[in-house]
Every structure is written in structure tokens, then in C-alpha cells.
Tab-separated table of C-alpha atoms and ligand atoms in Angstrom:
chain	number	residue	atom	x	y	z
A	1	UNK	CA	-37.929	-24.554	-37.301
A	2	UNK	CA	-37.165	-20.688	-38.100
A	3	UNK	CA	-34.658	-18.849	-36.764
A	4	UNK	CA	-33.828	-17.885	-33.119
A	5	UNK	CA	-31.026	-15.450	-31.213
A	6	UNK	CA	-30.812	-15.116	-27.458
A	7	UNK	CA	-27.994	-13.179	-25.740
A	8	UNK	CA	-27.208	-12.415	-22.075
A	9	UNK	CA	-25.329	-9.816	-20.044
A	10	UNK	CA	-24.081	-11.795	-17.126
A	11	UNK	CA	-25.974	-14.216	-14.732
A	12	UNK	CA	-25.197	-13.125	-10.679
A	13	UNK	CA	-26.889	-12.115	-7.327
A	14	UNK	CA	-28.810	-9.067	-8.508
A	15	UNK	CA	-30.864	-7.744	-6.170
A	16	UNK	CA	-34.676	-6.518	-7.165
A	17	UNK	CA	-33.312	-3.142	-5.547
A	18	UNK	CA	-30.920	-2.470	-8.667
A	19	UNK	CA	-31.336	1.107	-8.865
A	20	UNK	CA	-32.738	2.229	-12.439
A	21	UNK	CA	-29.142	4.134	-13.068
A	22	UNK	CA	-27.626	0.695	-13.366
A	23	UNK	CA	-30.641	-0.998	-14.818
A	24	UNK	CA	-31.531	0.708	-17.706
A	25	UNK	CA	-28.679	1.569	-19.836
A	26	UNK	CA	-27.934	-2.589	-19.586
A	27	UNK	CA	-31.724	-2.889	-20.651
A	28	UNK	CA	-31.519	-0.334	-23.614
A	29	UNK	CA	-28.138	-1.921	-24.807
A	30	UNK	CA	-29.828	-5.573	-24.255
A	31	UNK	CA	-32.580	-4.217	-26.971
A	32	UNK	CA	-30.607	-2.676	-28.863
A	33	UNK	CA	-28.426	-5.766	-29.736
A	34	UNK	CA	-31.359	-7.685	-30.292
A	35	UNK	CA	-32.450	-6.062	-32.590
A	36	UNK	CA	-29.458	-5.940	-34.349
A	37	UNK	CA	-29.230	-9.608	-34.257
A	38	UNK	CA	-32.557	-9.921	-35.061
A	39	UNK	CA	-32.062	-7.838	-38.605
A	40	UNK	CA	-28.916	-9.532	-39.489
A	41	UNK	CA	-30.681	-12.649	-39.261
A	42	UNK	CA	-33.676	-11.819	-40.952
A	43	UNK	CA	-31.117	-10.416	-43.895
A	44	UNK	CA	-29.559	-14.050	-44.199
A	45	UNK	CA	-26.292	-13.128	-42.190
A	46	UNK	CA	-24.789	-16.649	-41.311
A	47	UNK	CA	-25.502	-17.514	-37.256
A	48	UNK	CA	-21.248	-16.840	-37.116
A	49	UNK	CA	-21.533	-13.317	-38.145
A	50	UNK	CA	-24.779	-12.425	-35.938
A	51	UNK	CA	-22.968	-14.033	-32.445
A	52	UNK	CA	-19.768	-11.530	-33.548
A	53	UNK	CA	-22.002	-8.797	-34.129
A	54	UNK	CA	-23.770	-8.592	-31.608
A	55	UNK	CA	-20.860	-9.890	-29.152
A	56	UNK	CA	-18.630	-6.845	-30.474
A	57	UNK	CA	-21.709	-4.198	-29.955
A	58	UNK	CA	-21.875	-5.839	-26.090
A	59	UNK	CA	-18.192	-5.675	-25.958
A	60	UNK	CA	-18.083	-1.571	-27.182
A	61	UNK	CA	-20.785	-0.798	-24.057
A	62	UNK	CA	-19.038	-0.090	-20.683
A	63	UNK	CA	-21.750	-1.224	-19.063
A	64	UNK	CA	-21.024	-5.199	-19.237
A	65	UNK	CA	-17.827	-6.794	-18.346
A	66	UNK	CA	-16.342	-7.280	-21.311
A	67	UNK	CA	-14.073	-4.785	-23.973
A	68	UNK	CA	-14.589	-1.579	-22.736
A	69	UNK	CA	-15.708	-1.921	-18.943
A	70	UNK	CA	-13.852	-5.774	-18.295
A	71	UNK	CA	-13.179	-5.946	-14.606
A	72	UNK	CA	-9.775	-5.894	-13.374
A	73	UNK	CA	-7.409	-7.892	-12.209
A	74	UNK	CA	-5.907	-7.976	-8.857
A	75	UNK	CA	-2.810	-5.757	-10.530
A	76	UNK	CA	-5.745	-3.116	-11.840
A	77	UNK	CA	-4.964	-4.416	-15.226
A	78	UNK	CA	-7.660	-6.078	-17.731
A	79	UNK	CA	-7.056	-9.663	-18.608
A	80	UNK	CA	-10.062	-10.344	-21.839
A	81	UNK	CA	-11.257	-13.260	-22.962
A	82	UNK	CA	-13.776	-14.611	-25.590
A	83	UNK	CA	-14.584	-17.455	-27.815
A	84	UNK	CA	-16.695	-18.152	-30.916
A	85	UNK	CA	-17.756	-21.719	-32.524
A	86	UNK	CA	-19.878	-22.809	-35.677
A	87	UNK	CA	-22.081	-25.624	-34.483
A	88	UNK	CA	-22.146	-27.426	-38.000
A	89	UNK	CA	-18.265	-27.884	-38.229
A	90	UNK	CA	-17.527	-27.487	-34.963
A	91	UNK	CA	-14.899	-24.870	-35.746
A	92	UNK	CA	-13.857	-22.519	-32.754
A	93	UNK	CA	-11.255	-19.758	-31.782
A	94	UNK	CA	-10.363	-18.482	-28.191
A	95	UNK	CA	-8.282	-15.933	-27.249
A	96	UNK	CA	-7.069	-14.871	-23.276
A	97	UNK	CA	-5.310	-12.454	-21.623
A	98	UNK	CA	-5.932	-9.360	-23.788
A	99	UNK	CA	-5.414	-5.876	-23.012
A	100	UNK	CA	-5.469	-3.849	-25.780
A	101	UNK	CA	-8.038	-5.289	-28.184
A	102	UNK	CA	-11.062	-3.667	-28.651
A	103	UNK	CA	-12.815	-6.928	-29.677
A	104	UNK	CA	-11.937	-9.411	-28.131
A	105	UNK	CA	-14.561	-12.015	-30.041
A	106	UNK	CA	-13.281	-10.876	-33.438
A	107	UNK	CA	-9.831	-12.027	-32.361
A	108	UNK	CA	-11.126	-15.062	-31.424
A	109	UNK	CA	-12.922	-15.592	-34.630
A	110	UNK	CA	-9.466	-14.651	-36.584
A	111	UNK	CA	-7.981	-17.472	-34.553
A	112	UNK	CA	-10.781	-20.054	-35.522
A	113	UNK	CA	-10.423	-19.173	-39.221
A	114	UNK	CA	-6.316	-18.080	-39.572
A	115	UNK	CA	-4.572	-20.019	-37.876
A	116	UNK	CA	-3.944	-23.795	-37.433
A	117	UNK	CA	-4.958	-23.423	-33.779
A	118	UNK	CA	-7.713	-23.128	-31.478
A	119	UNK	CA	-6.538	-20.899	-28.477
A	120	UNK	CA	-3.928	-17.770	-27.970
A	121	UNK	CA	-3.342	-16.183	-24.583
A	122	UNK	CA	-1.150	-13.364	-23.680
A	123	UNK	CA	1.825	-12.516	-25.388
A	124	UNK	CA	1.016	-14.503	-28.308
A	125	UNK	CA	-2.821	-13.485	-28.826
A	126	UNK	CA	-1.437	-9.840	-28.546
A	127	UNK	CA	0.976	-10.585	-31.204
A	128	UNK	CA	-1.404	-12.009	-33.442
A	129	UNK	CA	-3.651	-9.002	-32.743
A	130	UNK	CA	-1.036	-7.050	-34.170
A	131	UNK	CA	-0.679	-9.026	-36.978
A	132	UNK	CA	-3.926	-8.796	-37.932
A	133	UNK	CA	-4.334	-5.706	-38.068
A	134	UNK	CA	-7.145	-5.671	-35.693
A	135	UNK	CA	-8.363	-2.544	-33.928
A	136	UNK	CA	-6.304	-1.858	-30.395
A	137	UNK	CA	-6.098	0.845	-28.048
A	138	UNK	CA	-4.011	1.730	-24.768
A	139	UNK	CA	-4.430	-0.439	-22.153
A	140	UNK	CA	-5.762	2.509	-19.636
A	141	UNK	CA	-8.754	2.822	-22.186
A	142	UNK	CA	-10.508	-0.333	-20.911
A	143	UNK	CA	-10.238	0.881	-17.510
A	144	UNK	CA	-13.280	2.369	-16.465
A	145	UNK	CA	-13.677	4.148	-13.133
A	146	UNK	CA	-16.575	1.994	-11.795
A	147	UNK	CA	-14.325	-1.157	-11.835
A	148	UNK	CA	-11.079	0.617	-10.416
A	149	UNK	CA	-13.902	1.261	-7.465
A	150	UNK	CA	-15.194	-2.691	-8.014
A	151	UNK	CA	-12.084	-3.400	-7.596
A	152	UNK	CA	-10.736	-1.276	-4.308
A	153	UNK	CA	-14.270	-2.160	-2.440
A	154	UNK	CA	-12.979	-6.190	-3.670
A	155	UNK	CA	-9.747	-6.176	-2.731
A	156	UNK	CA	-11.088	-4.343	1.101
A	157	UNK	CA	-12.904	-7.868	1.602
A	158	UNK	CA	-10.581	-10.226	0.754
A	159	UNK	CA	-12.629	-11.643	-2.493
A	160	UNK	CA	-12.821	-12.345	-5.621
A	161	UNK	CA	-15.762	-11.453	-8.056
A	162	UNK	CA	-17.975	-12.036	-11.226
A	163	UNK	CA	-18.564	-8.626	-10.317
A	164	UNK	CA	-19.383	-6.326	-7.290
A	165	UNK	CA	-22.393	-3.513	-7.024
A	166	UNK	CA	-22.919	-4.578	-3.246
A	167	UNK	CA	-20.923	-4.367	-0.262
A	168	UNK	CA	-19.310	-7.048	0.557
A	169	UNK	CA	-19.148	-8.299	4.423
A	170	UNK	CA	-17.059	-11.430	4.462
A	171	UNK	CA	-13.432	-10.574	5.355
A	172	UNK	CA	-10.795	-13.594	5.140
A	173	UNK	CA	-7.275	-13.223	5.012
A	174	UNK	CA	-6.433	-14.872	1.758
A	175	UNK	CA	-8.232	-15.152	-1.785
A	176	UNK	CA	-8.989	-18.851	-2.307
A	177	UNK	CA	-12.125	-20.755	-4.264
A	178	UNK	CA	-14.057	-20.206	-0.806
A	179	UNK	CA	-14.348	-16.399	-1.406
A	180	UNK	CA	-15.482	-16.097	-4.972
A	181	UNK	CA	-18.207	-13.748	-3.821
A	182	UNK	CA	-21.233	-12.825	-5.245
A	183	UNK	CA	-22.510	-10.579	-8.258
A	184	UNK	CA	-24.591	-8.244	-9.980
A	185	UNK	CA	-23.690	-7.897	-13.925
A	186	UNK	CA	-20.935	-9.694	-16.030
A	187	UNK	CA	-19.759	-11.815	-19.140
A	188	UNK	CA	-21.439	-11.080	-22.362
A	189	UNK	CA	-22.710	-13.500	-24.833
A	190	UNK	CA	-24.498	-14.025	-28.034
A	191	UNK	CA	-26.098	-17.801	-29.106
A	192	UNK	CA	-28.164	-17.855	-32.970
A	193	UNK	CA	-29.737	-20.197	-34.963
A	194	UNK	CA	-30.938	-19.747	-38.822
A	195	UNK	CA	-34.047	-20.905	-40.674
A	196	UNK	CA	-31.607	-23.557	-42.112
A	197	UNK	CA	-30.324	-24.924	-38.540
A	198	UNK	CA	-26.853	-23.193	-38.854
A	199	UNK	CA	-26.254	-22.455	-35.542
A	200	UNK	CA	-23.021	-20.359	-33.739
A	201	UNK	CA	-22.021	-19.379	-30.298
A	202	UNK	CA	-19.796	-16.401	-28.622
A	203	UNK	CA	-18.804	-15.000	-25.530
A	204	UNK	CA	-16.901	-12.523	-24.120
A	205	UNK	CA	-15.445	-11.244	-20.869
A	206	UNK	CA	-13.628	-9.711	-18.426
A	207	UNK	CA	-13.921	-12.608	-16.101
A	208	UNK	CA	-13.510	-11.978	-12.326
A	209	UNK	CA	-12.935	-8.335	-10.181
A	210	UNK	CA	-9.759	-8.853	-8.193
A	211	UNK	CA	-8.871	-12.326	-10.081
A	212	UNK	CA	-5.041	-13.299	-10.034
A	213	UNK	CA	-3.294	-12.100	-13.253
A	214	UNK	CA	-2.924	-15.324	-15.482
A	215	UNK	CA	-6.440	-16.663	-14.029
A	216	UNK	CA	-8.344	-18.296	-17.106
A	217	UNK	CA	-12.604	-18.556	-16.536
A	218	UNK	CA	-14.574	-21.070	-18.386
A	219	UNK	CA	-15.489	-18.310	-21.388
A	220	UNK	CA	-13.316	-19.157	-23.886
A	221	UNK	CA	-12.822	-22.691	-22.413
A	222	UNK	CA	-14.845	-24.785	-25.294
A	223	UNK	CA	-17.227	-27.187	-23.913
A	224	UNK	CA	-17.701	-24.857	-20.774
A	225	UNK	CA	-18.737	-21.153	-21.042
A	226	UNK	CA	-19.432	-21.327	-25.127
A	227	UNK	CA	-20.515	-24.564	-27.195
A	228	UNK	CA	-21.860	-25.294	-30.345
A	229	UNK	CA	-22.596	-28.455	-32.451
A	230	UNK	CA	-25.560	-29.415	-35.233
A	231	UNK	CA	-28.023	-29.456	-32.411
A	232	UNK	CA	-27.369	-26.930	-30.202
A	233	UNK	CA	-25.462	-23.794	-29.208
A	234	UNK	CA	-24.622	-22.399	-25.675
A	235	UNK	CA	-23.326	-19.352	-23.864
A	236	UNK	CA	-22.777	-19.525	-20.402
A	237	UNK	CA	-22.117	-16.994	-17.477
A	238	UNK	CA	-21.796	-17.224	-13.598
A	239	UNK	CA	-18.553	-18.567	-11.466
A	240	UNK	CA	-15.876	-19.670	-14.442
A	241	UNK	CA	-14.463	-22.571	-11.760
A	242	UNK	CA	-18.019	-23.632	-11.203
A	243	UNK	CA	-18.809	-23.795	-14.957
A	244	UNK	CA	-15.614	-25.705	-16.166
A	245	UNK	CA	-15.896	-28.628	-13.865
A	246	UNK	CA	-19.648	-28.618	-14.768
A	247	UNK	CA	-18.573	-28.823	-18.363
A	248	UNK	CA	-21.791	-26.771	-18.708
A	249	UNK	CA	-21.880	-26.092	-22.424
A	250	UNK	CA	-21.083	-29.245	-23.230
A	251	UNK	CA	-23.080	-31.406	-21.077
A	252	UNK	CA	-25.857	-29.228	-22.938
A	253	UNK	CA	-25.321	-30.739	-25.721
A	254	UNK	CA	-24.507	-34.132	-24.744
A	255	UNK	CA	-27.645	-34.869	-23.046
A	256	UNK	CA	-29.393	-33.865	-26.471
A	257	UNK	CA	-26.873	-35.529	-28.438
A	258	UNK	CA	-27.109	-39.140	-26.477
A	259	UNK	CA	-29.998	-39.028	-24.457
A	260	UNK	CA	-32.725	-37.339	-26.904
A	261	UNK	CA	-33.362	-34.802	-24.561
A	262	UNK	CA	-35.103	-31.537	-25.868
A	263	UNK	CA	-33.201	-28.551	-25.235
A	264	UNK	CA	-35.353	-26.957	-22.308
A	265	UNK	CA	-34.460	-30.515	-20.499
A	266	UNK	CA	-31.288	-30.499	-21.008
A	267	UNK	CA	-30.487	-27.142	-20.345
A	268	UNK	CA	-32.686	-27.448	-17.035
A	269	UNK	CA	-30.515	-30.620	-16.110
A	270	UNK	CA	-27.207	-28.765	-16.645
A	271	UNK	CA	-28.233	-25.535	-14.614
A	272	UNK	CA	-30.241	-27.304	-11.636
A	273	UNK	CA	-27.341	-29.647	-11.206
A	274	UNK	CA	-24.958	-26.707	-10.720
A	275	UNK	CA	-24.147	-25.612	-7.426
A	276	UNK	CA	-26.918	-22.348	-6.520
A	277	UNK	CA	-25.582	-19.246	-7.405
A	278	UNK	CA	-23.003	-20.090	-10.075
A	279	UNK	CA	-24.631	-21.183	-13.617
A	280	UNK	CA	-26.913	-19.041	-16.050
A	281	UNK	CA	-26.764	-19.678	-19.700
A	282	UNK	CA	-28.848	-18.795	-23.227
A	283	UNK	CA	-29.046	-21.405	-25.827
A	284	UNK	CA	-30.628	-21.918	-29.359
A	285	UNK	CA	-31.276	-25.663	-30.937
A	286	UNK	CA	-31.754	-26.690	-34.733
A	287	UNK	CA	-35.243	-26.102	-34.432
A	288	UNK	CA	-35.447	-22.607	-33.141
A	289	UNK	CA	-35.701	-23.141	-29.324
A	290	UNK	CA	-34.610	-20.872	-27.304
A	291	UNK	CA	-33.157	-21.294	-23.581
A	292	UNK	CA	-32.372	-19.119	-20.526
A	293	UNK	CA	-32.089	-20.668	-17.326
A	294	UNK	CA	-29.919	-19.659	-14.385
A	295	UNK	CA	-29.611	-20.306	-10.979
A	296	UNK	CA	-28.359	-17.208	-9.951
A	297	UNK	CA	-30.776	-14.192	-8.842
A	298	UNK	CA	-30.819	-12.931	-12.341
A	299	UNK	CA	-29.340	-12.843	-15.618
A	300	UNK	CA	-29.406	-9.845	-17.638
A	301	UNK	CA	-30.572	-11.709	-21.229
A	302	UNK	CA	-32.610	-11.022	-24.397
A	303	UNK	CA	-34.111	-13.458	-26.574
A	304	UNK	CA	-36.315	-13.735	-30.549
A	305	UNK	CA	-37.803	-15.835	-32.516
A	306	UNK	CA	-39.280	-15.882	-35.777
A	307	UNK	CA	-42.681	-16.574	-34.637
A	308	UNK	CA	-42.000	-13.169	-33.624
A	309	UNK	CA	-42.100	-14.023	-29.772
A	310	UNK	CA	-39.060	-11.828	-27.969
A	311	UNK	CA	-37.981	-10.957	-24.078
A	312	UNK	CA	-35.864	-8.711	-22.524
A	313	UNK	CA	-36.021	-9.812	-18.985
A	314	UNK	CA	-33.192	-9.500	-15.996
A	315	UNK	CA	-34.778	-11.623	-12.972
A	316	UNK	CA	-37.183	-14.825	-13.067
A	317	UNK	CA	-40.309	-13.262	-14.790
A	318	UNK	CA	-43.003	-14.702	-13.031
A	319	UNK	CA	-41.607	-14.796	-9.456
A	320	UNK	CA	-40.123	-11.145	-9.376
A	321	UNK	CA	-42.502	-9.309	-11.794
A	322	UNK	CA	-39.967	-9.192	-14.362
A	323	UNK	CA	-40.171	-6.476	-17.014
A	324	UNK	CA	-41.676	-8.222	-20.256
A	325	UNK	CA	-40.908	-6.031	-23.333
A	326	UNK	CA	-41.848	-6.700	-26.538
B	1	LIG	N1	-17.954	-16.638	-16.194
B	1	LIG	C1	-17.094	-15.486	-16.105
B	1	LIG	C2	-15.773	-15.899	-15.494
B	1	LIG	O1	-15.764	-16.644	-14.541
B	1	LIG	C3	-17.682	-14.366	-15.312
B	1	LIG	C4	-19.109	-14.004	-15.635
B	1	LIG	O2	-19.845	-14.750	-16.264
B	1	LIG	O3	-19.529	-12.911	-15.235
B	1	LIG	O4	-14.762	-15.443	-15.965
């Protein structure tokens, strides 16, 4: 028992090479939010606020694709999307296809708790952004000129991307499932756990570089990219298609849930049955576990516990002589 946070910056192909210009700001802001989650938890914030709070700080850096620094679309426009769920009610909100909301997860969370619904997208969520009063700002501000250049060196090769840092060499004449190409950084997400086994979920992204307008990934799909329930709560990252038929988050939970497994095993199930290359997800349990397993190359991801164990780590730490911080 006690209480537990983990959070992640995107799971992908990220090469040991990743020059320190790239690394280290995504480190520092990885730390950073960690220890913001960590004191919100310690100061009895419930598990909901803590996965906003930290999702919204992750959203606000330009460094992860999500808010501020979202990937574009194949129009050069930003299509967000998040979702947020209590694990003890099962209560959840999802919003898609934003592009003028700062944060994207709070919207979510306004749908979850203000409206009869689960899920916005587009028009509406926009609408109901303006409604609410929450914080917007010009489309163009999201646009950041590493992903217009993500976006040109995508669109050159024919694919589509969690996100691109590496040239890509494959050159087909049409976009279809078979050239959803590799990546380096991506989706953000937030899973926490209190000393009283409240437990929450969030995520957040900009989904794929050079993805068709309209196209909706497996963030703020419940049951895929972000889960929660009384035992368990997930955030996943990697290839959206990949993760929805996987039903990653909630397969999670359902192996815990029906077959007693702990949440290392299940977790472990979930990711090594996913095609290689696709799945990386954190995850908390009642009991204060924590989770992060991928099958990509890396997943930038943080993690704490109240035994006072933490880990900032980007590729597999014992293979790759992953950076171990306290
Ligand atoms: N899962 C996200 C999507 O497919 C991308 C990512 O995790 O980087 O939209």
C-alpha cells in the first residue's frame, strides 16, 4: 500500500544516439513533473487532480507532443486529444480534434464532470471549450517549427508518424496502415494512486505527424490508450491503431480483474502480446505498484513511490545503461 505516480513522454524507436539537445530538456521536464506529482500527492490531492496536473504541465512543454508542440496533421493543422478517468467510479471525459485549447486534459475532465456525456470532438468540444470558459489561444500558437519540419521531412516519405527525429527511407506512393513509421518522442501521460487506493488516469496528445485530418488514436479512446478501475490505472503510448485493437488499457485491467494477475503480469502480457514496436505504457495498482513496460526502443517515463523509490529513465535500464536518477 502507499501511494504511487508514474508518467511517460511517449514510447517509440529512440535511438541511444539521441543527441543531449533533444534529451535533456524532455529529462528535466520528466523531473520536474514528478515532482510535482509527487508533492500534490504527498499534500492529499485526490489521484484525479495529480494525473491533470501533471498532464497540463506536460501539455504547456513544447517538447512532447501534446498542447503546445502536438504534431500536425497532414493539412499542417493540430488535431488534440486527451482523456482522464477515476478508477473508483469509473467516471471519464475525452475530448478530440482540438485546436485552440491550451489543455486539452482539463477539457476532458470538464466533459467527465459537466456534461451528461463521455466524448466531444471537433466542432462541438471547441464549443464547449468556449463555454467553459477554458483557456484558448490561436491556432498558429500550437504550431511549433520543429513539427512544421516533422512534418515536411513526413510528408517527403510517404508516412505517417508517432513522431519523426530520423530520416525516414521508405518511400510508397500512398499513406496506408503499412507506413505508420517509426518514432522518437510522443503522447504524454500521467497514471496515480493514493495511500487510500484512489487511483486516476490521463493522457494527452497530438497523435500522429502527417495523420489525415479527422484521424482519432487510441488516447482518448477509453479502454485503449487511458484506463482506470478499483484495481488499476493505465496510460498508454505507441501506434494508436495498434493500441485500440489491442484494447491495451483495458486488457490491463481485465487480466487483474478475472484472472488474479498482479499488475507487473498483466501489464507484461498486454505489452509482449503487442506487435514489436507499437505498445509502451505506465500503470499504478491499489497497492502502490508501479508499471512501465514497452516494446518500443524507449519510452521517455518517470515513476515514485512512497517507499521513496523513483526513476527517470528513457531506454531499458539495464540493457542500454539507462540514466538512473534519483
Ligand atoms: N498513441 C498516440 C497516437 O497514436 C501517439 C503516441 O503515443 O505518440 O495518437
Amino acid at each position: 500500500m502507499g501511494w504511487a505516480i508514474a508518467l511517460h513522454g511517449g514510447a517509440g524507436d529512440i535511438p541511444l544516439s539521441l543527441p543531449p539537445e533533444r534529451r535533456l530538456p524532455r529529462e528535466e521536464t520528466l523531473r520536474r513533473c514528478l515532482r510535482i506529482g509527487v508533492a500534490a500527492l504527498k499534500a492529499n490531492r485526490p489521484p484525479l487532480d495529480v494525473v491533470e496536473l501533471v498532464v497540463r504541465e506536460l501539455e504547456n512543454c513544447p517538447h512532447f507532443n501534446a498542447g503546445r508542440g502536438s504534431v500536425l496533421t497532414t493539412n499542417a493543422t493540430v488535431e488534440m486529444e486527451a482523456c482522464i478517468m477515476d478508477g473508483n467510479t469509473k467516471r471519464c471525459g475525452a475530448v478530440s480534434g482540438l485546436s485552440t485549447v491550451v489543455n486539452a486534459i482539463s477539457l476532458a475532465r470538464l466533459v467527465m464532470e459537466k456534461t451528461p456525456h463521455i466524448y466531444l470532438a471537433f466542432d462541438g468540444a471547441e464549443s464547449f471549450a468556449r463555454e467553459q470558459g477554458v483557456e484558448t489561444r490561436d491556432a498558429s500558437h500550437f504550431i511549433t517549427p520543429e513539427n512544421i519540419e516533422r512534418l515536411t521531412q513526413a510528408k517527403a516519405a510517404n508516412k505517417v508518424q508517432i513522431d519523426y527525429t530520423q530520416p525516414v527511407l521508405e518511400k510508397t506512393p500512398q499513406v496506408s496502415s503499412s507506413n505508420i513509421g517509426d518514432s522518437q518522442i510522443g503522447t504524454v501521460g500521467c497514471v496515480a494512486v493514493d495511500g487510500n487506493g484512489n487511483l486516476a488516469a490521463a493522457t494527452s496528445t497530438g497523435g500522429l505527424v502527417n495523420k489525415m485530418i479527422g484521424r482519432i488514436g487510441d488516447t482518448p479512446i477509453v479502454g485503449a490508450g487511458t484506463y482506470a478501475n478499483y484495481l488499476c490505472a493505465i496510460s498508454a503510448t505507441g501506434k494508436g491503431e495498434a493500441i485500440i485493437r489491442a484494447t491495451v488499457g483495458r486488457d490491463v485491467a481485465a487480466l487483474m480483474e478475472y484472472k488474479g494477475l498482479s499488475l507487473k503480469d498483466a501489464a507484461d502480457c498486454v505489452v509482449e502480446n503487442s506487435p514489436k514496436g507499437t505498445t509502451g505504457l505506465v500503470a499504478v495498482s491499489v497497492t502502490g505498484e508501479v508499471v512501465m513496460a514497452f516494446n518500443t526502443s524507449g519510452m521517455f517515463r518517470a515513476c515514485a513511490k512512497e517507499d521513496g523509490t523513483s526513476e527517470i529513465a528513457i531506454w531499458d535500464s539495464v540493457e542500454n545503461g539507462d540514466l538512473l536518477l534519483p
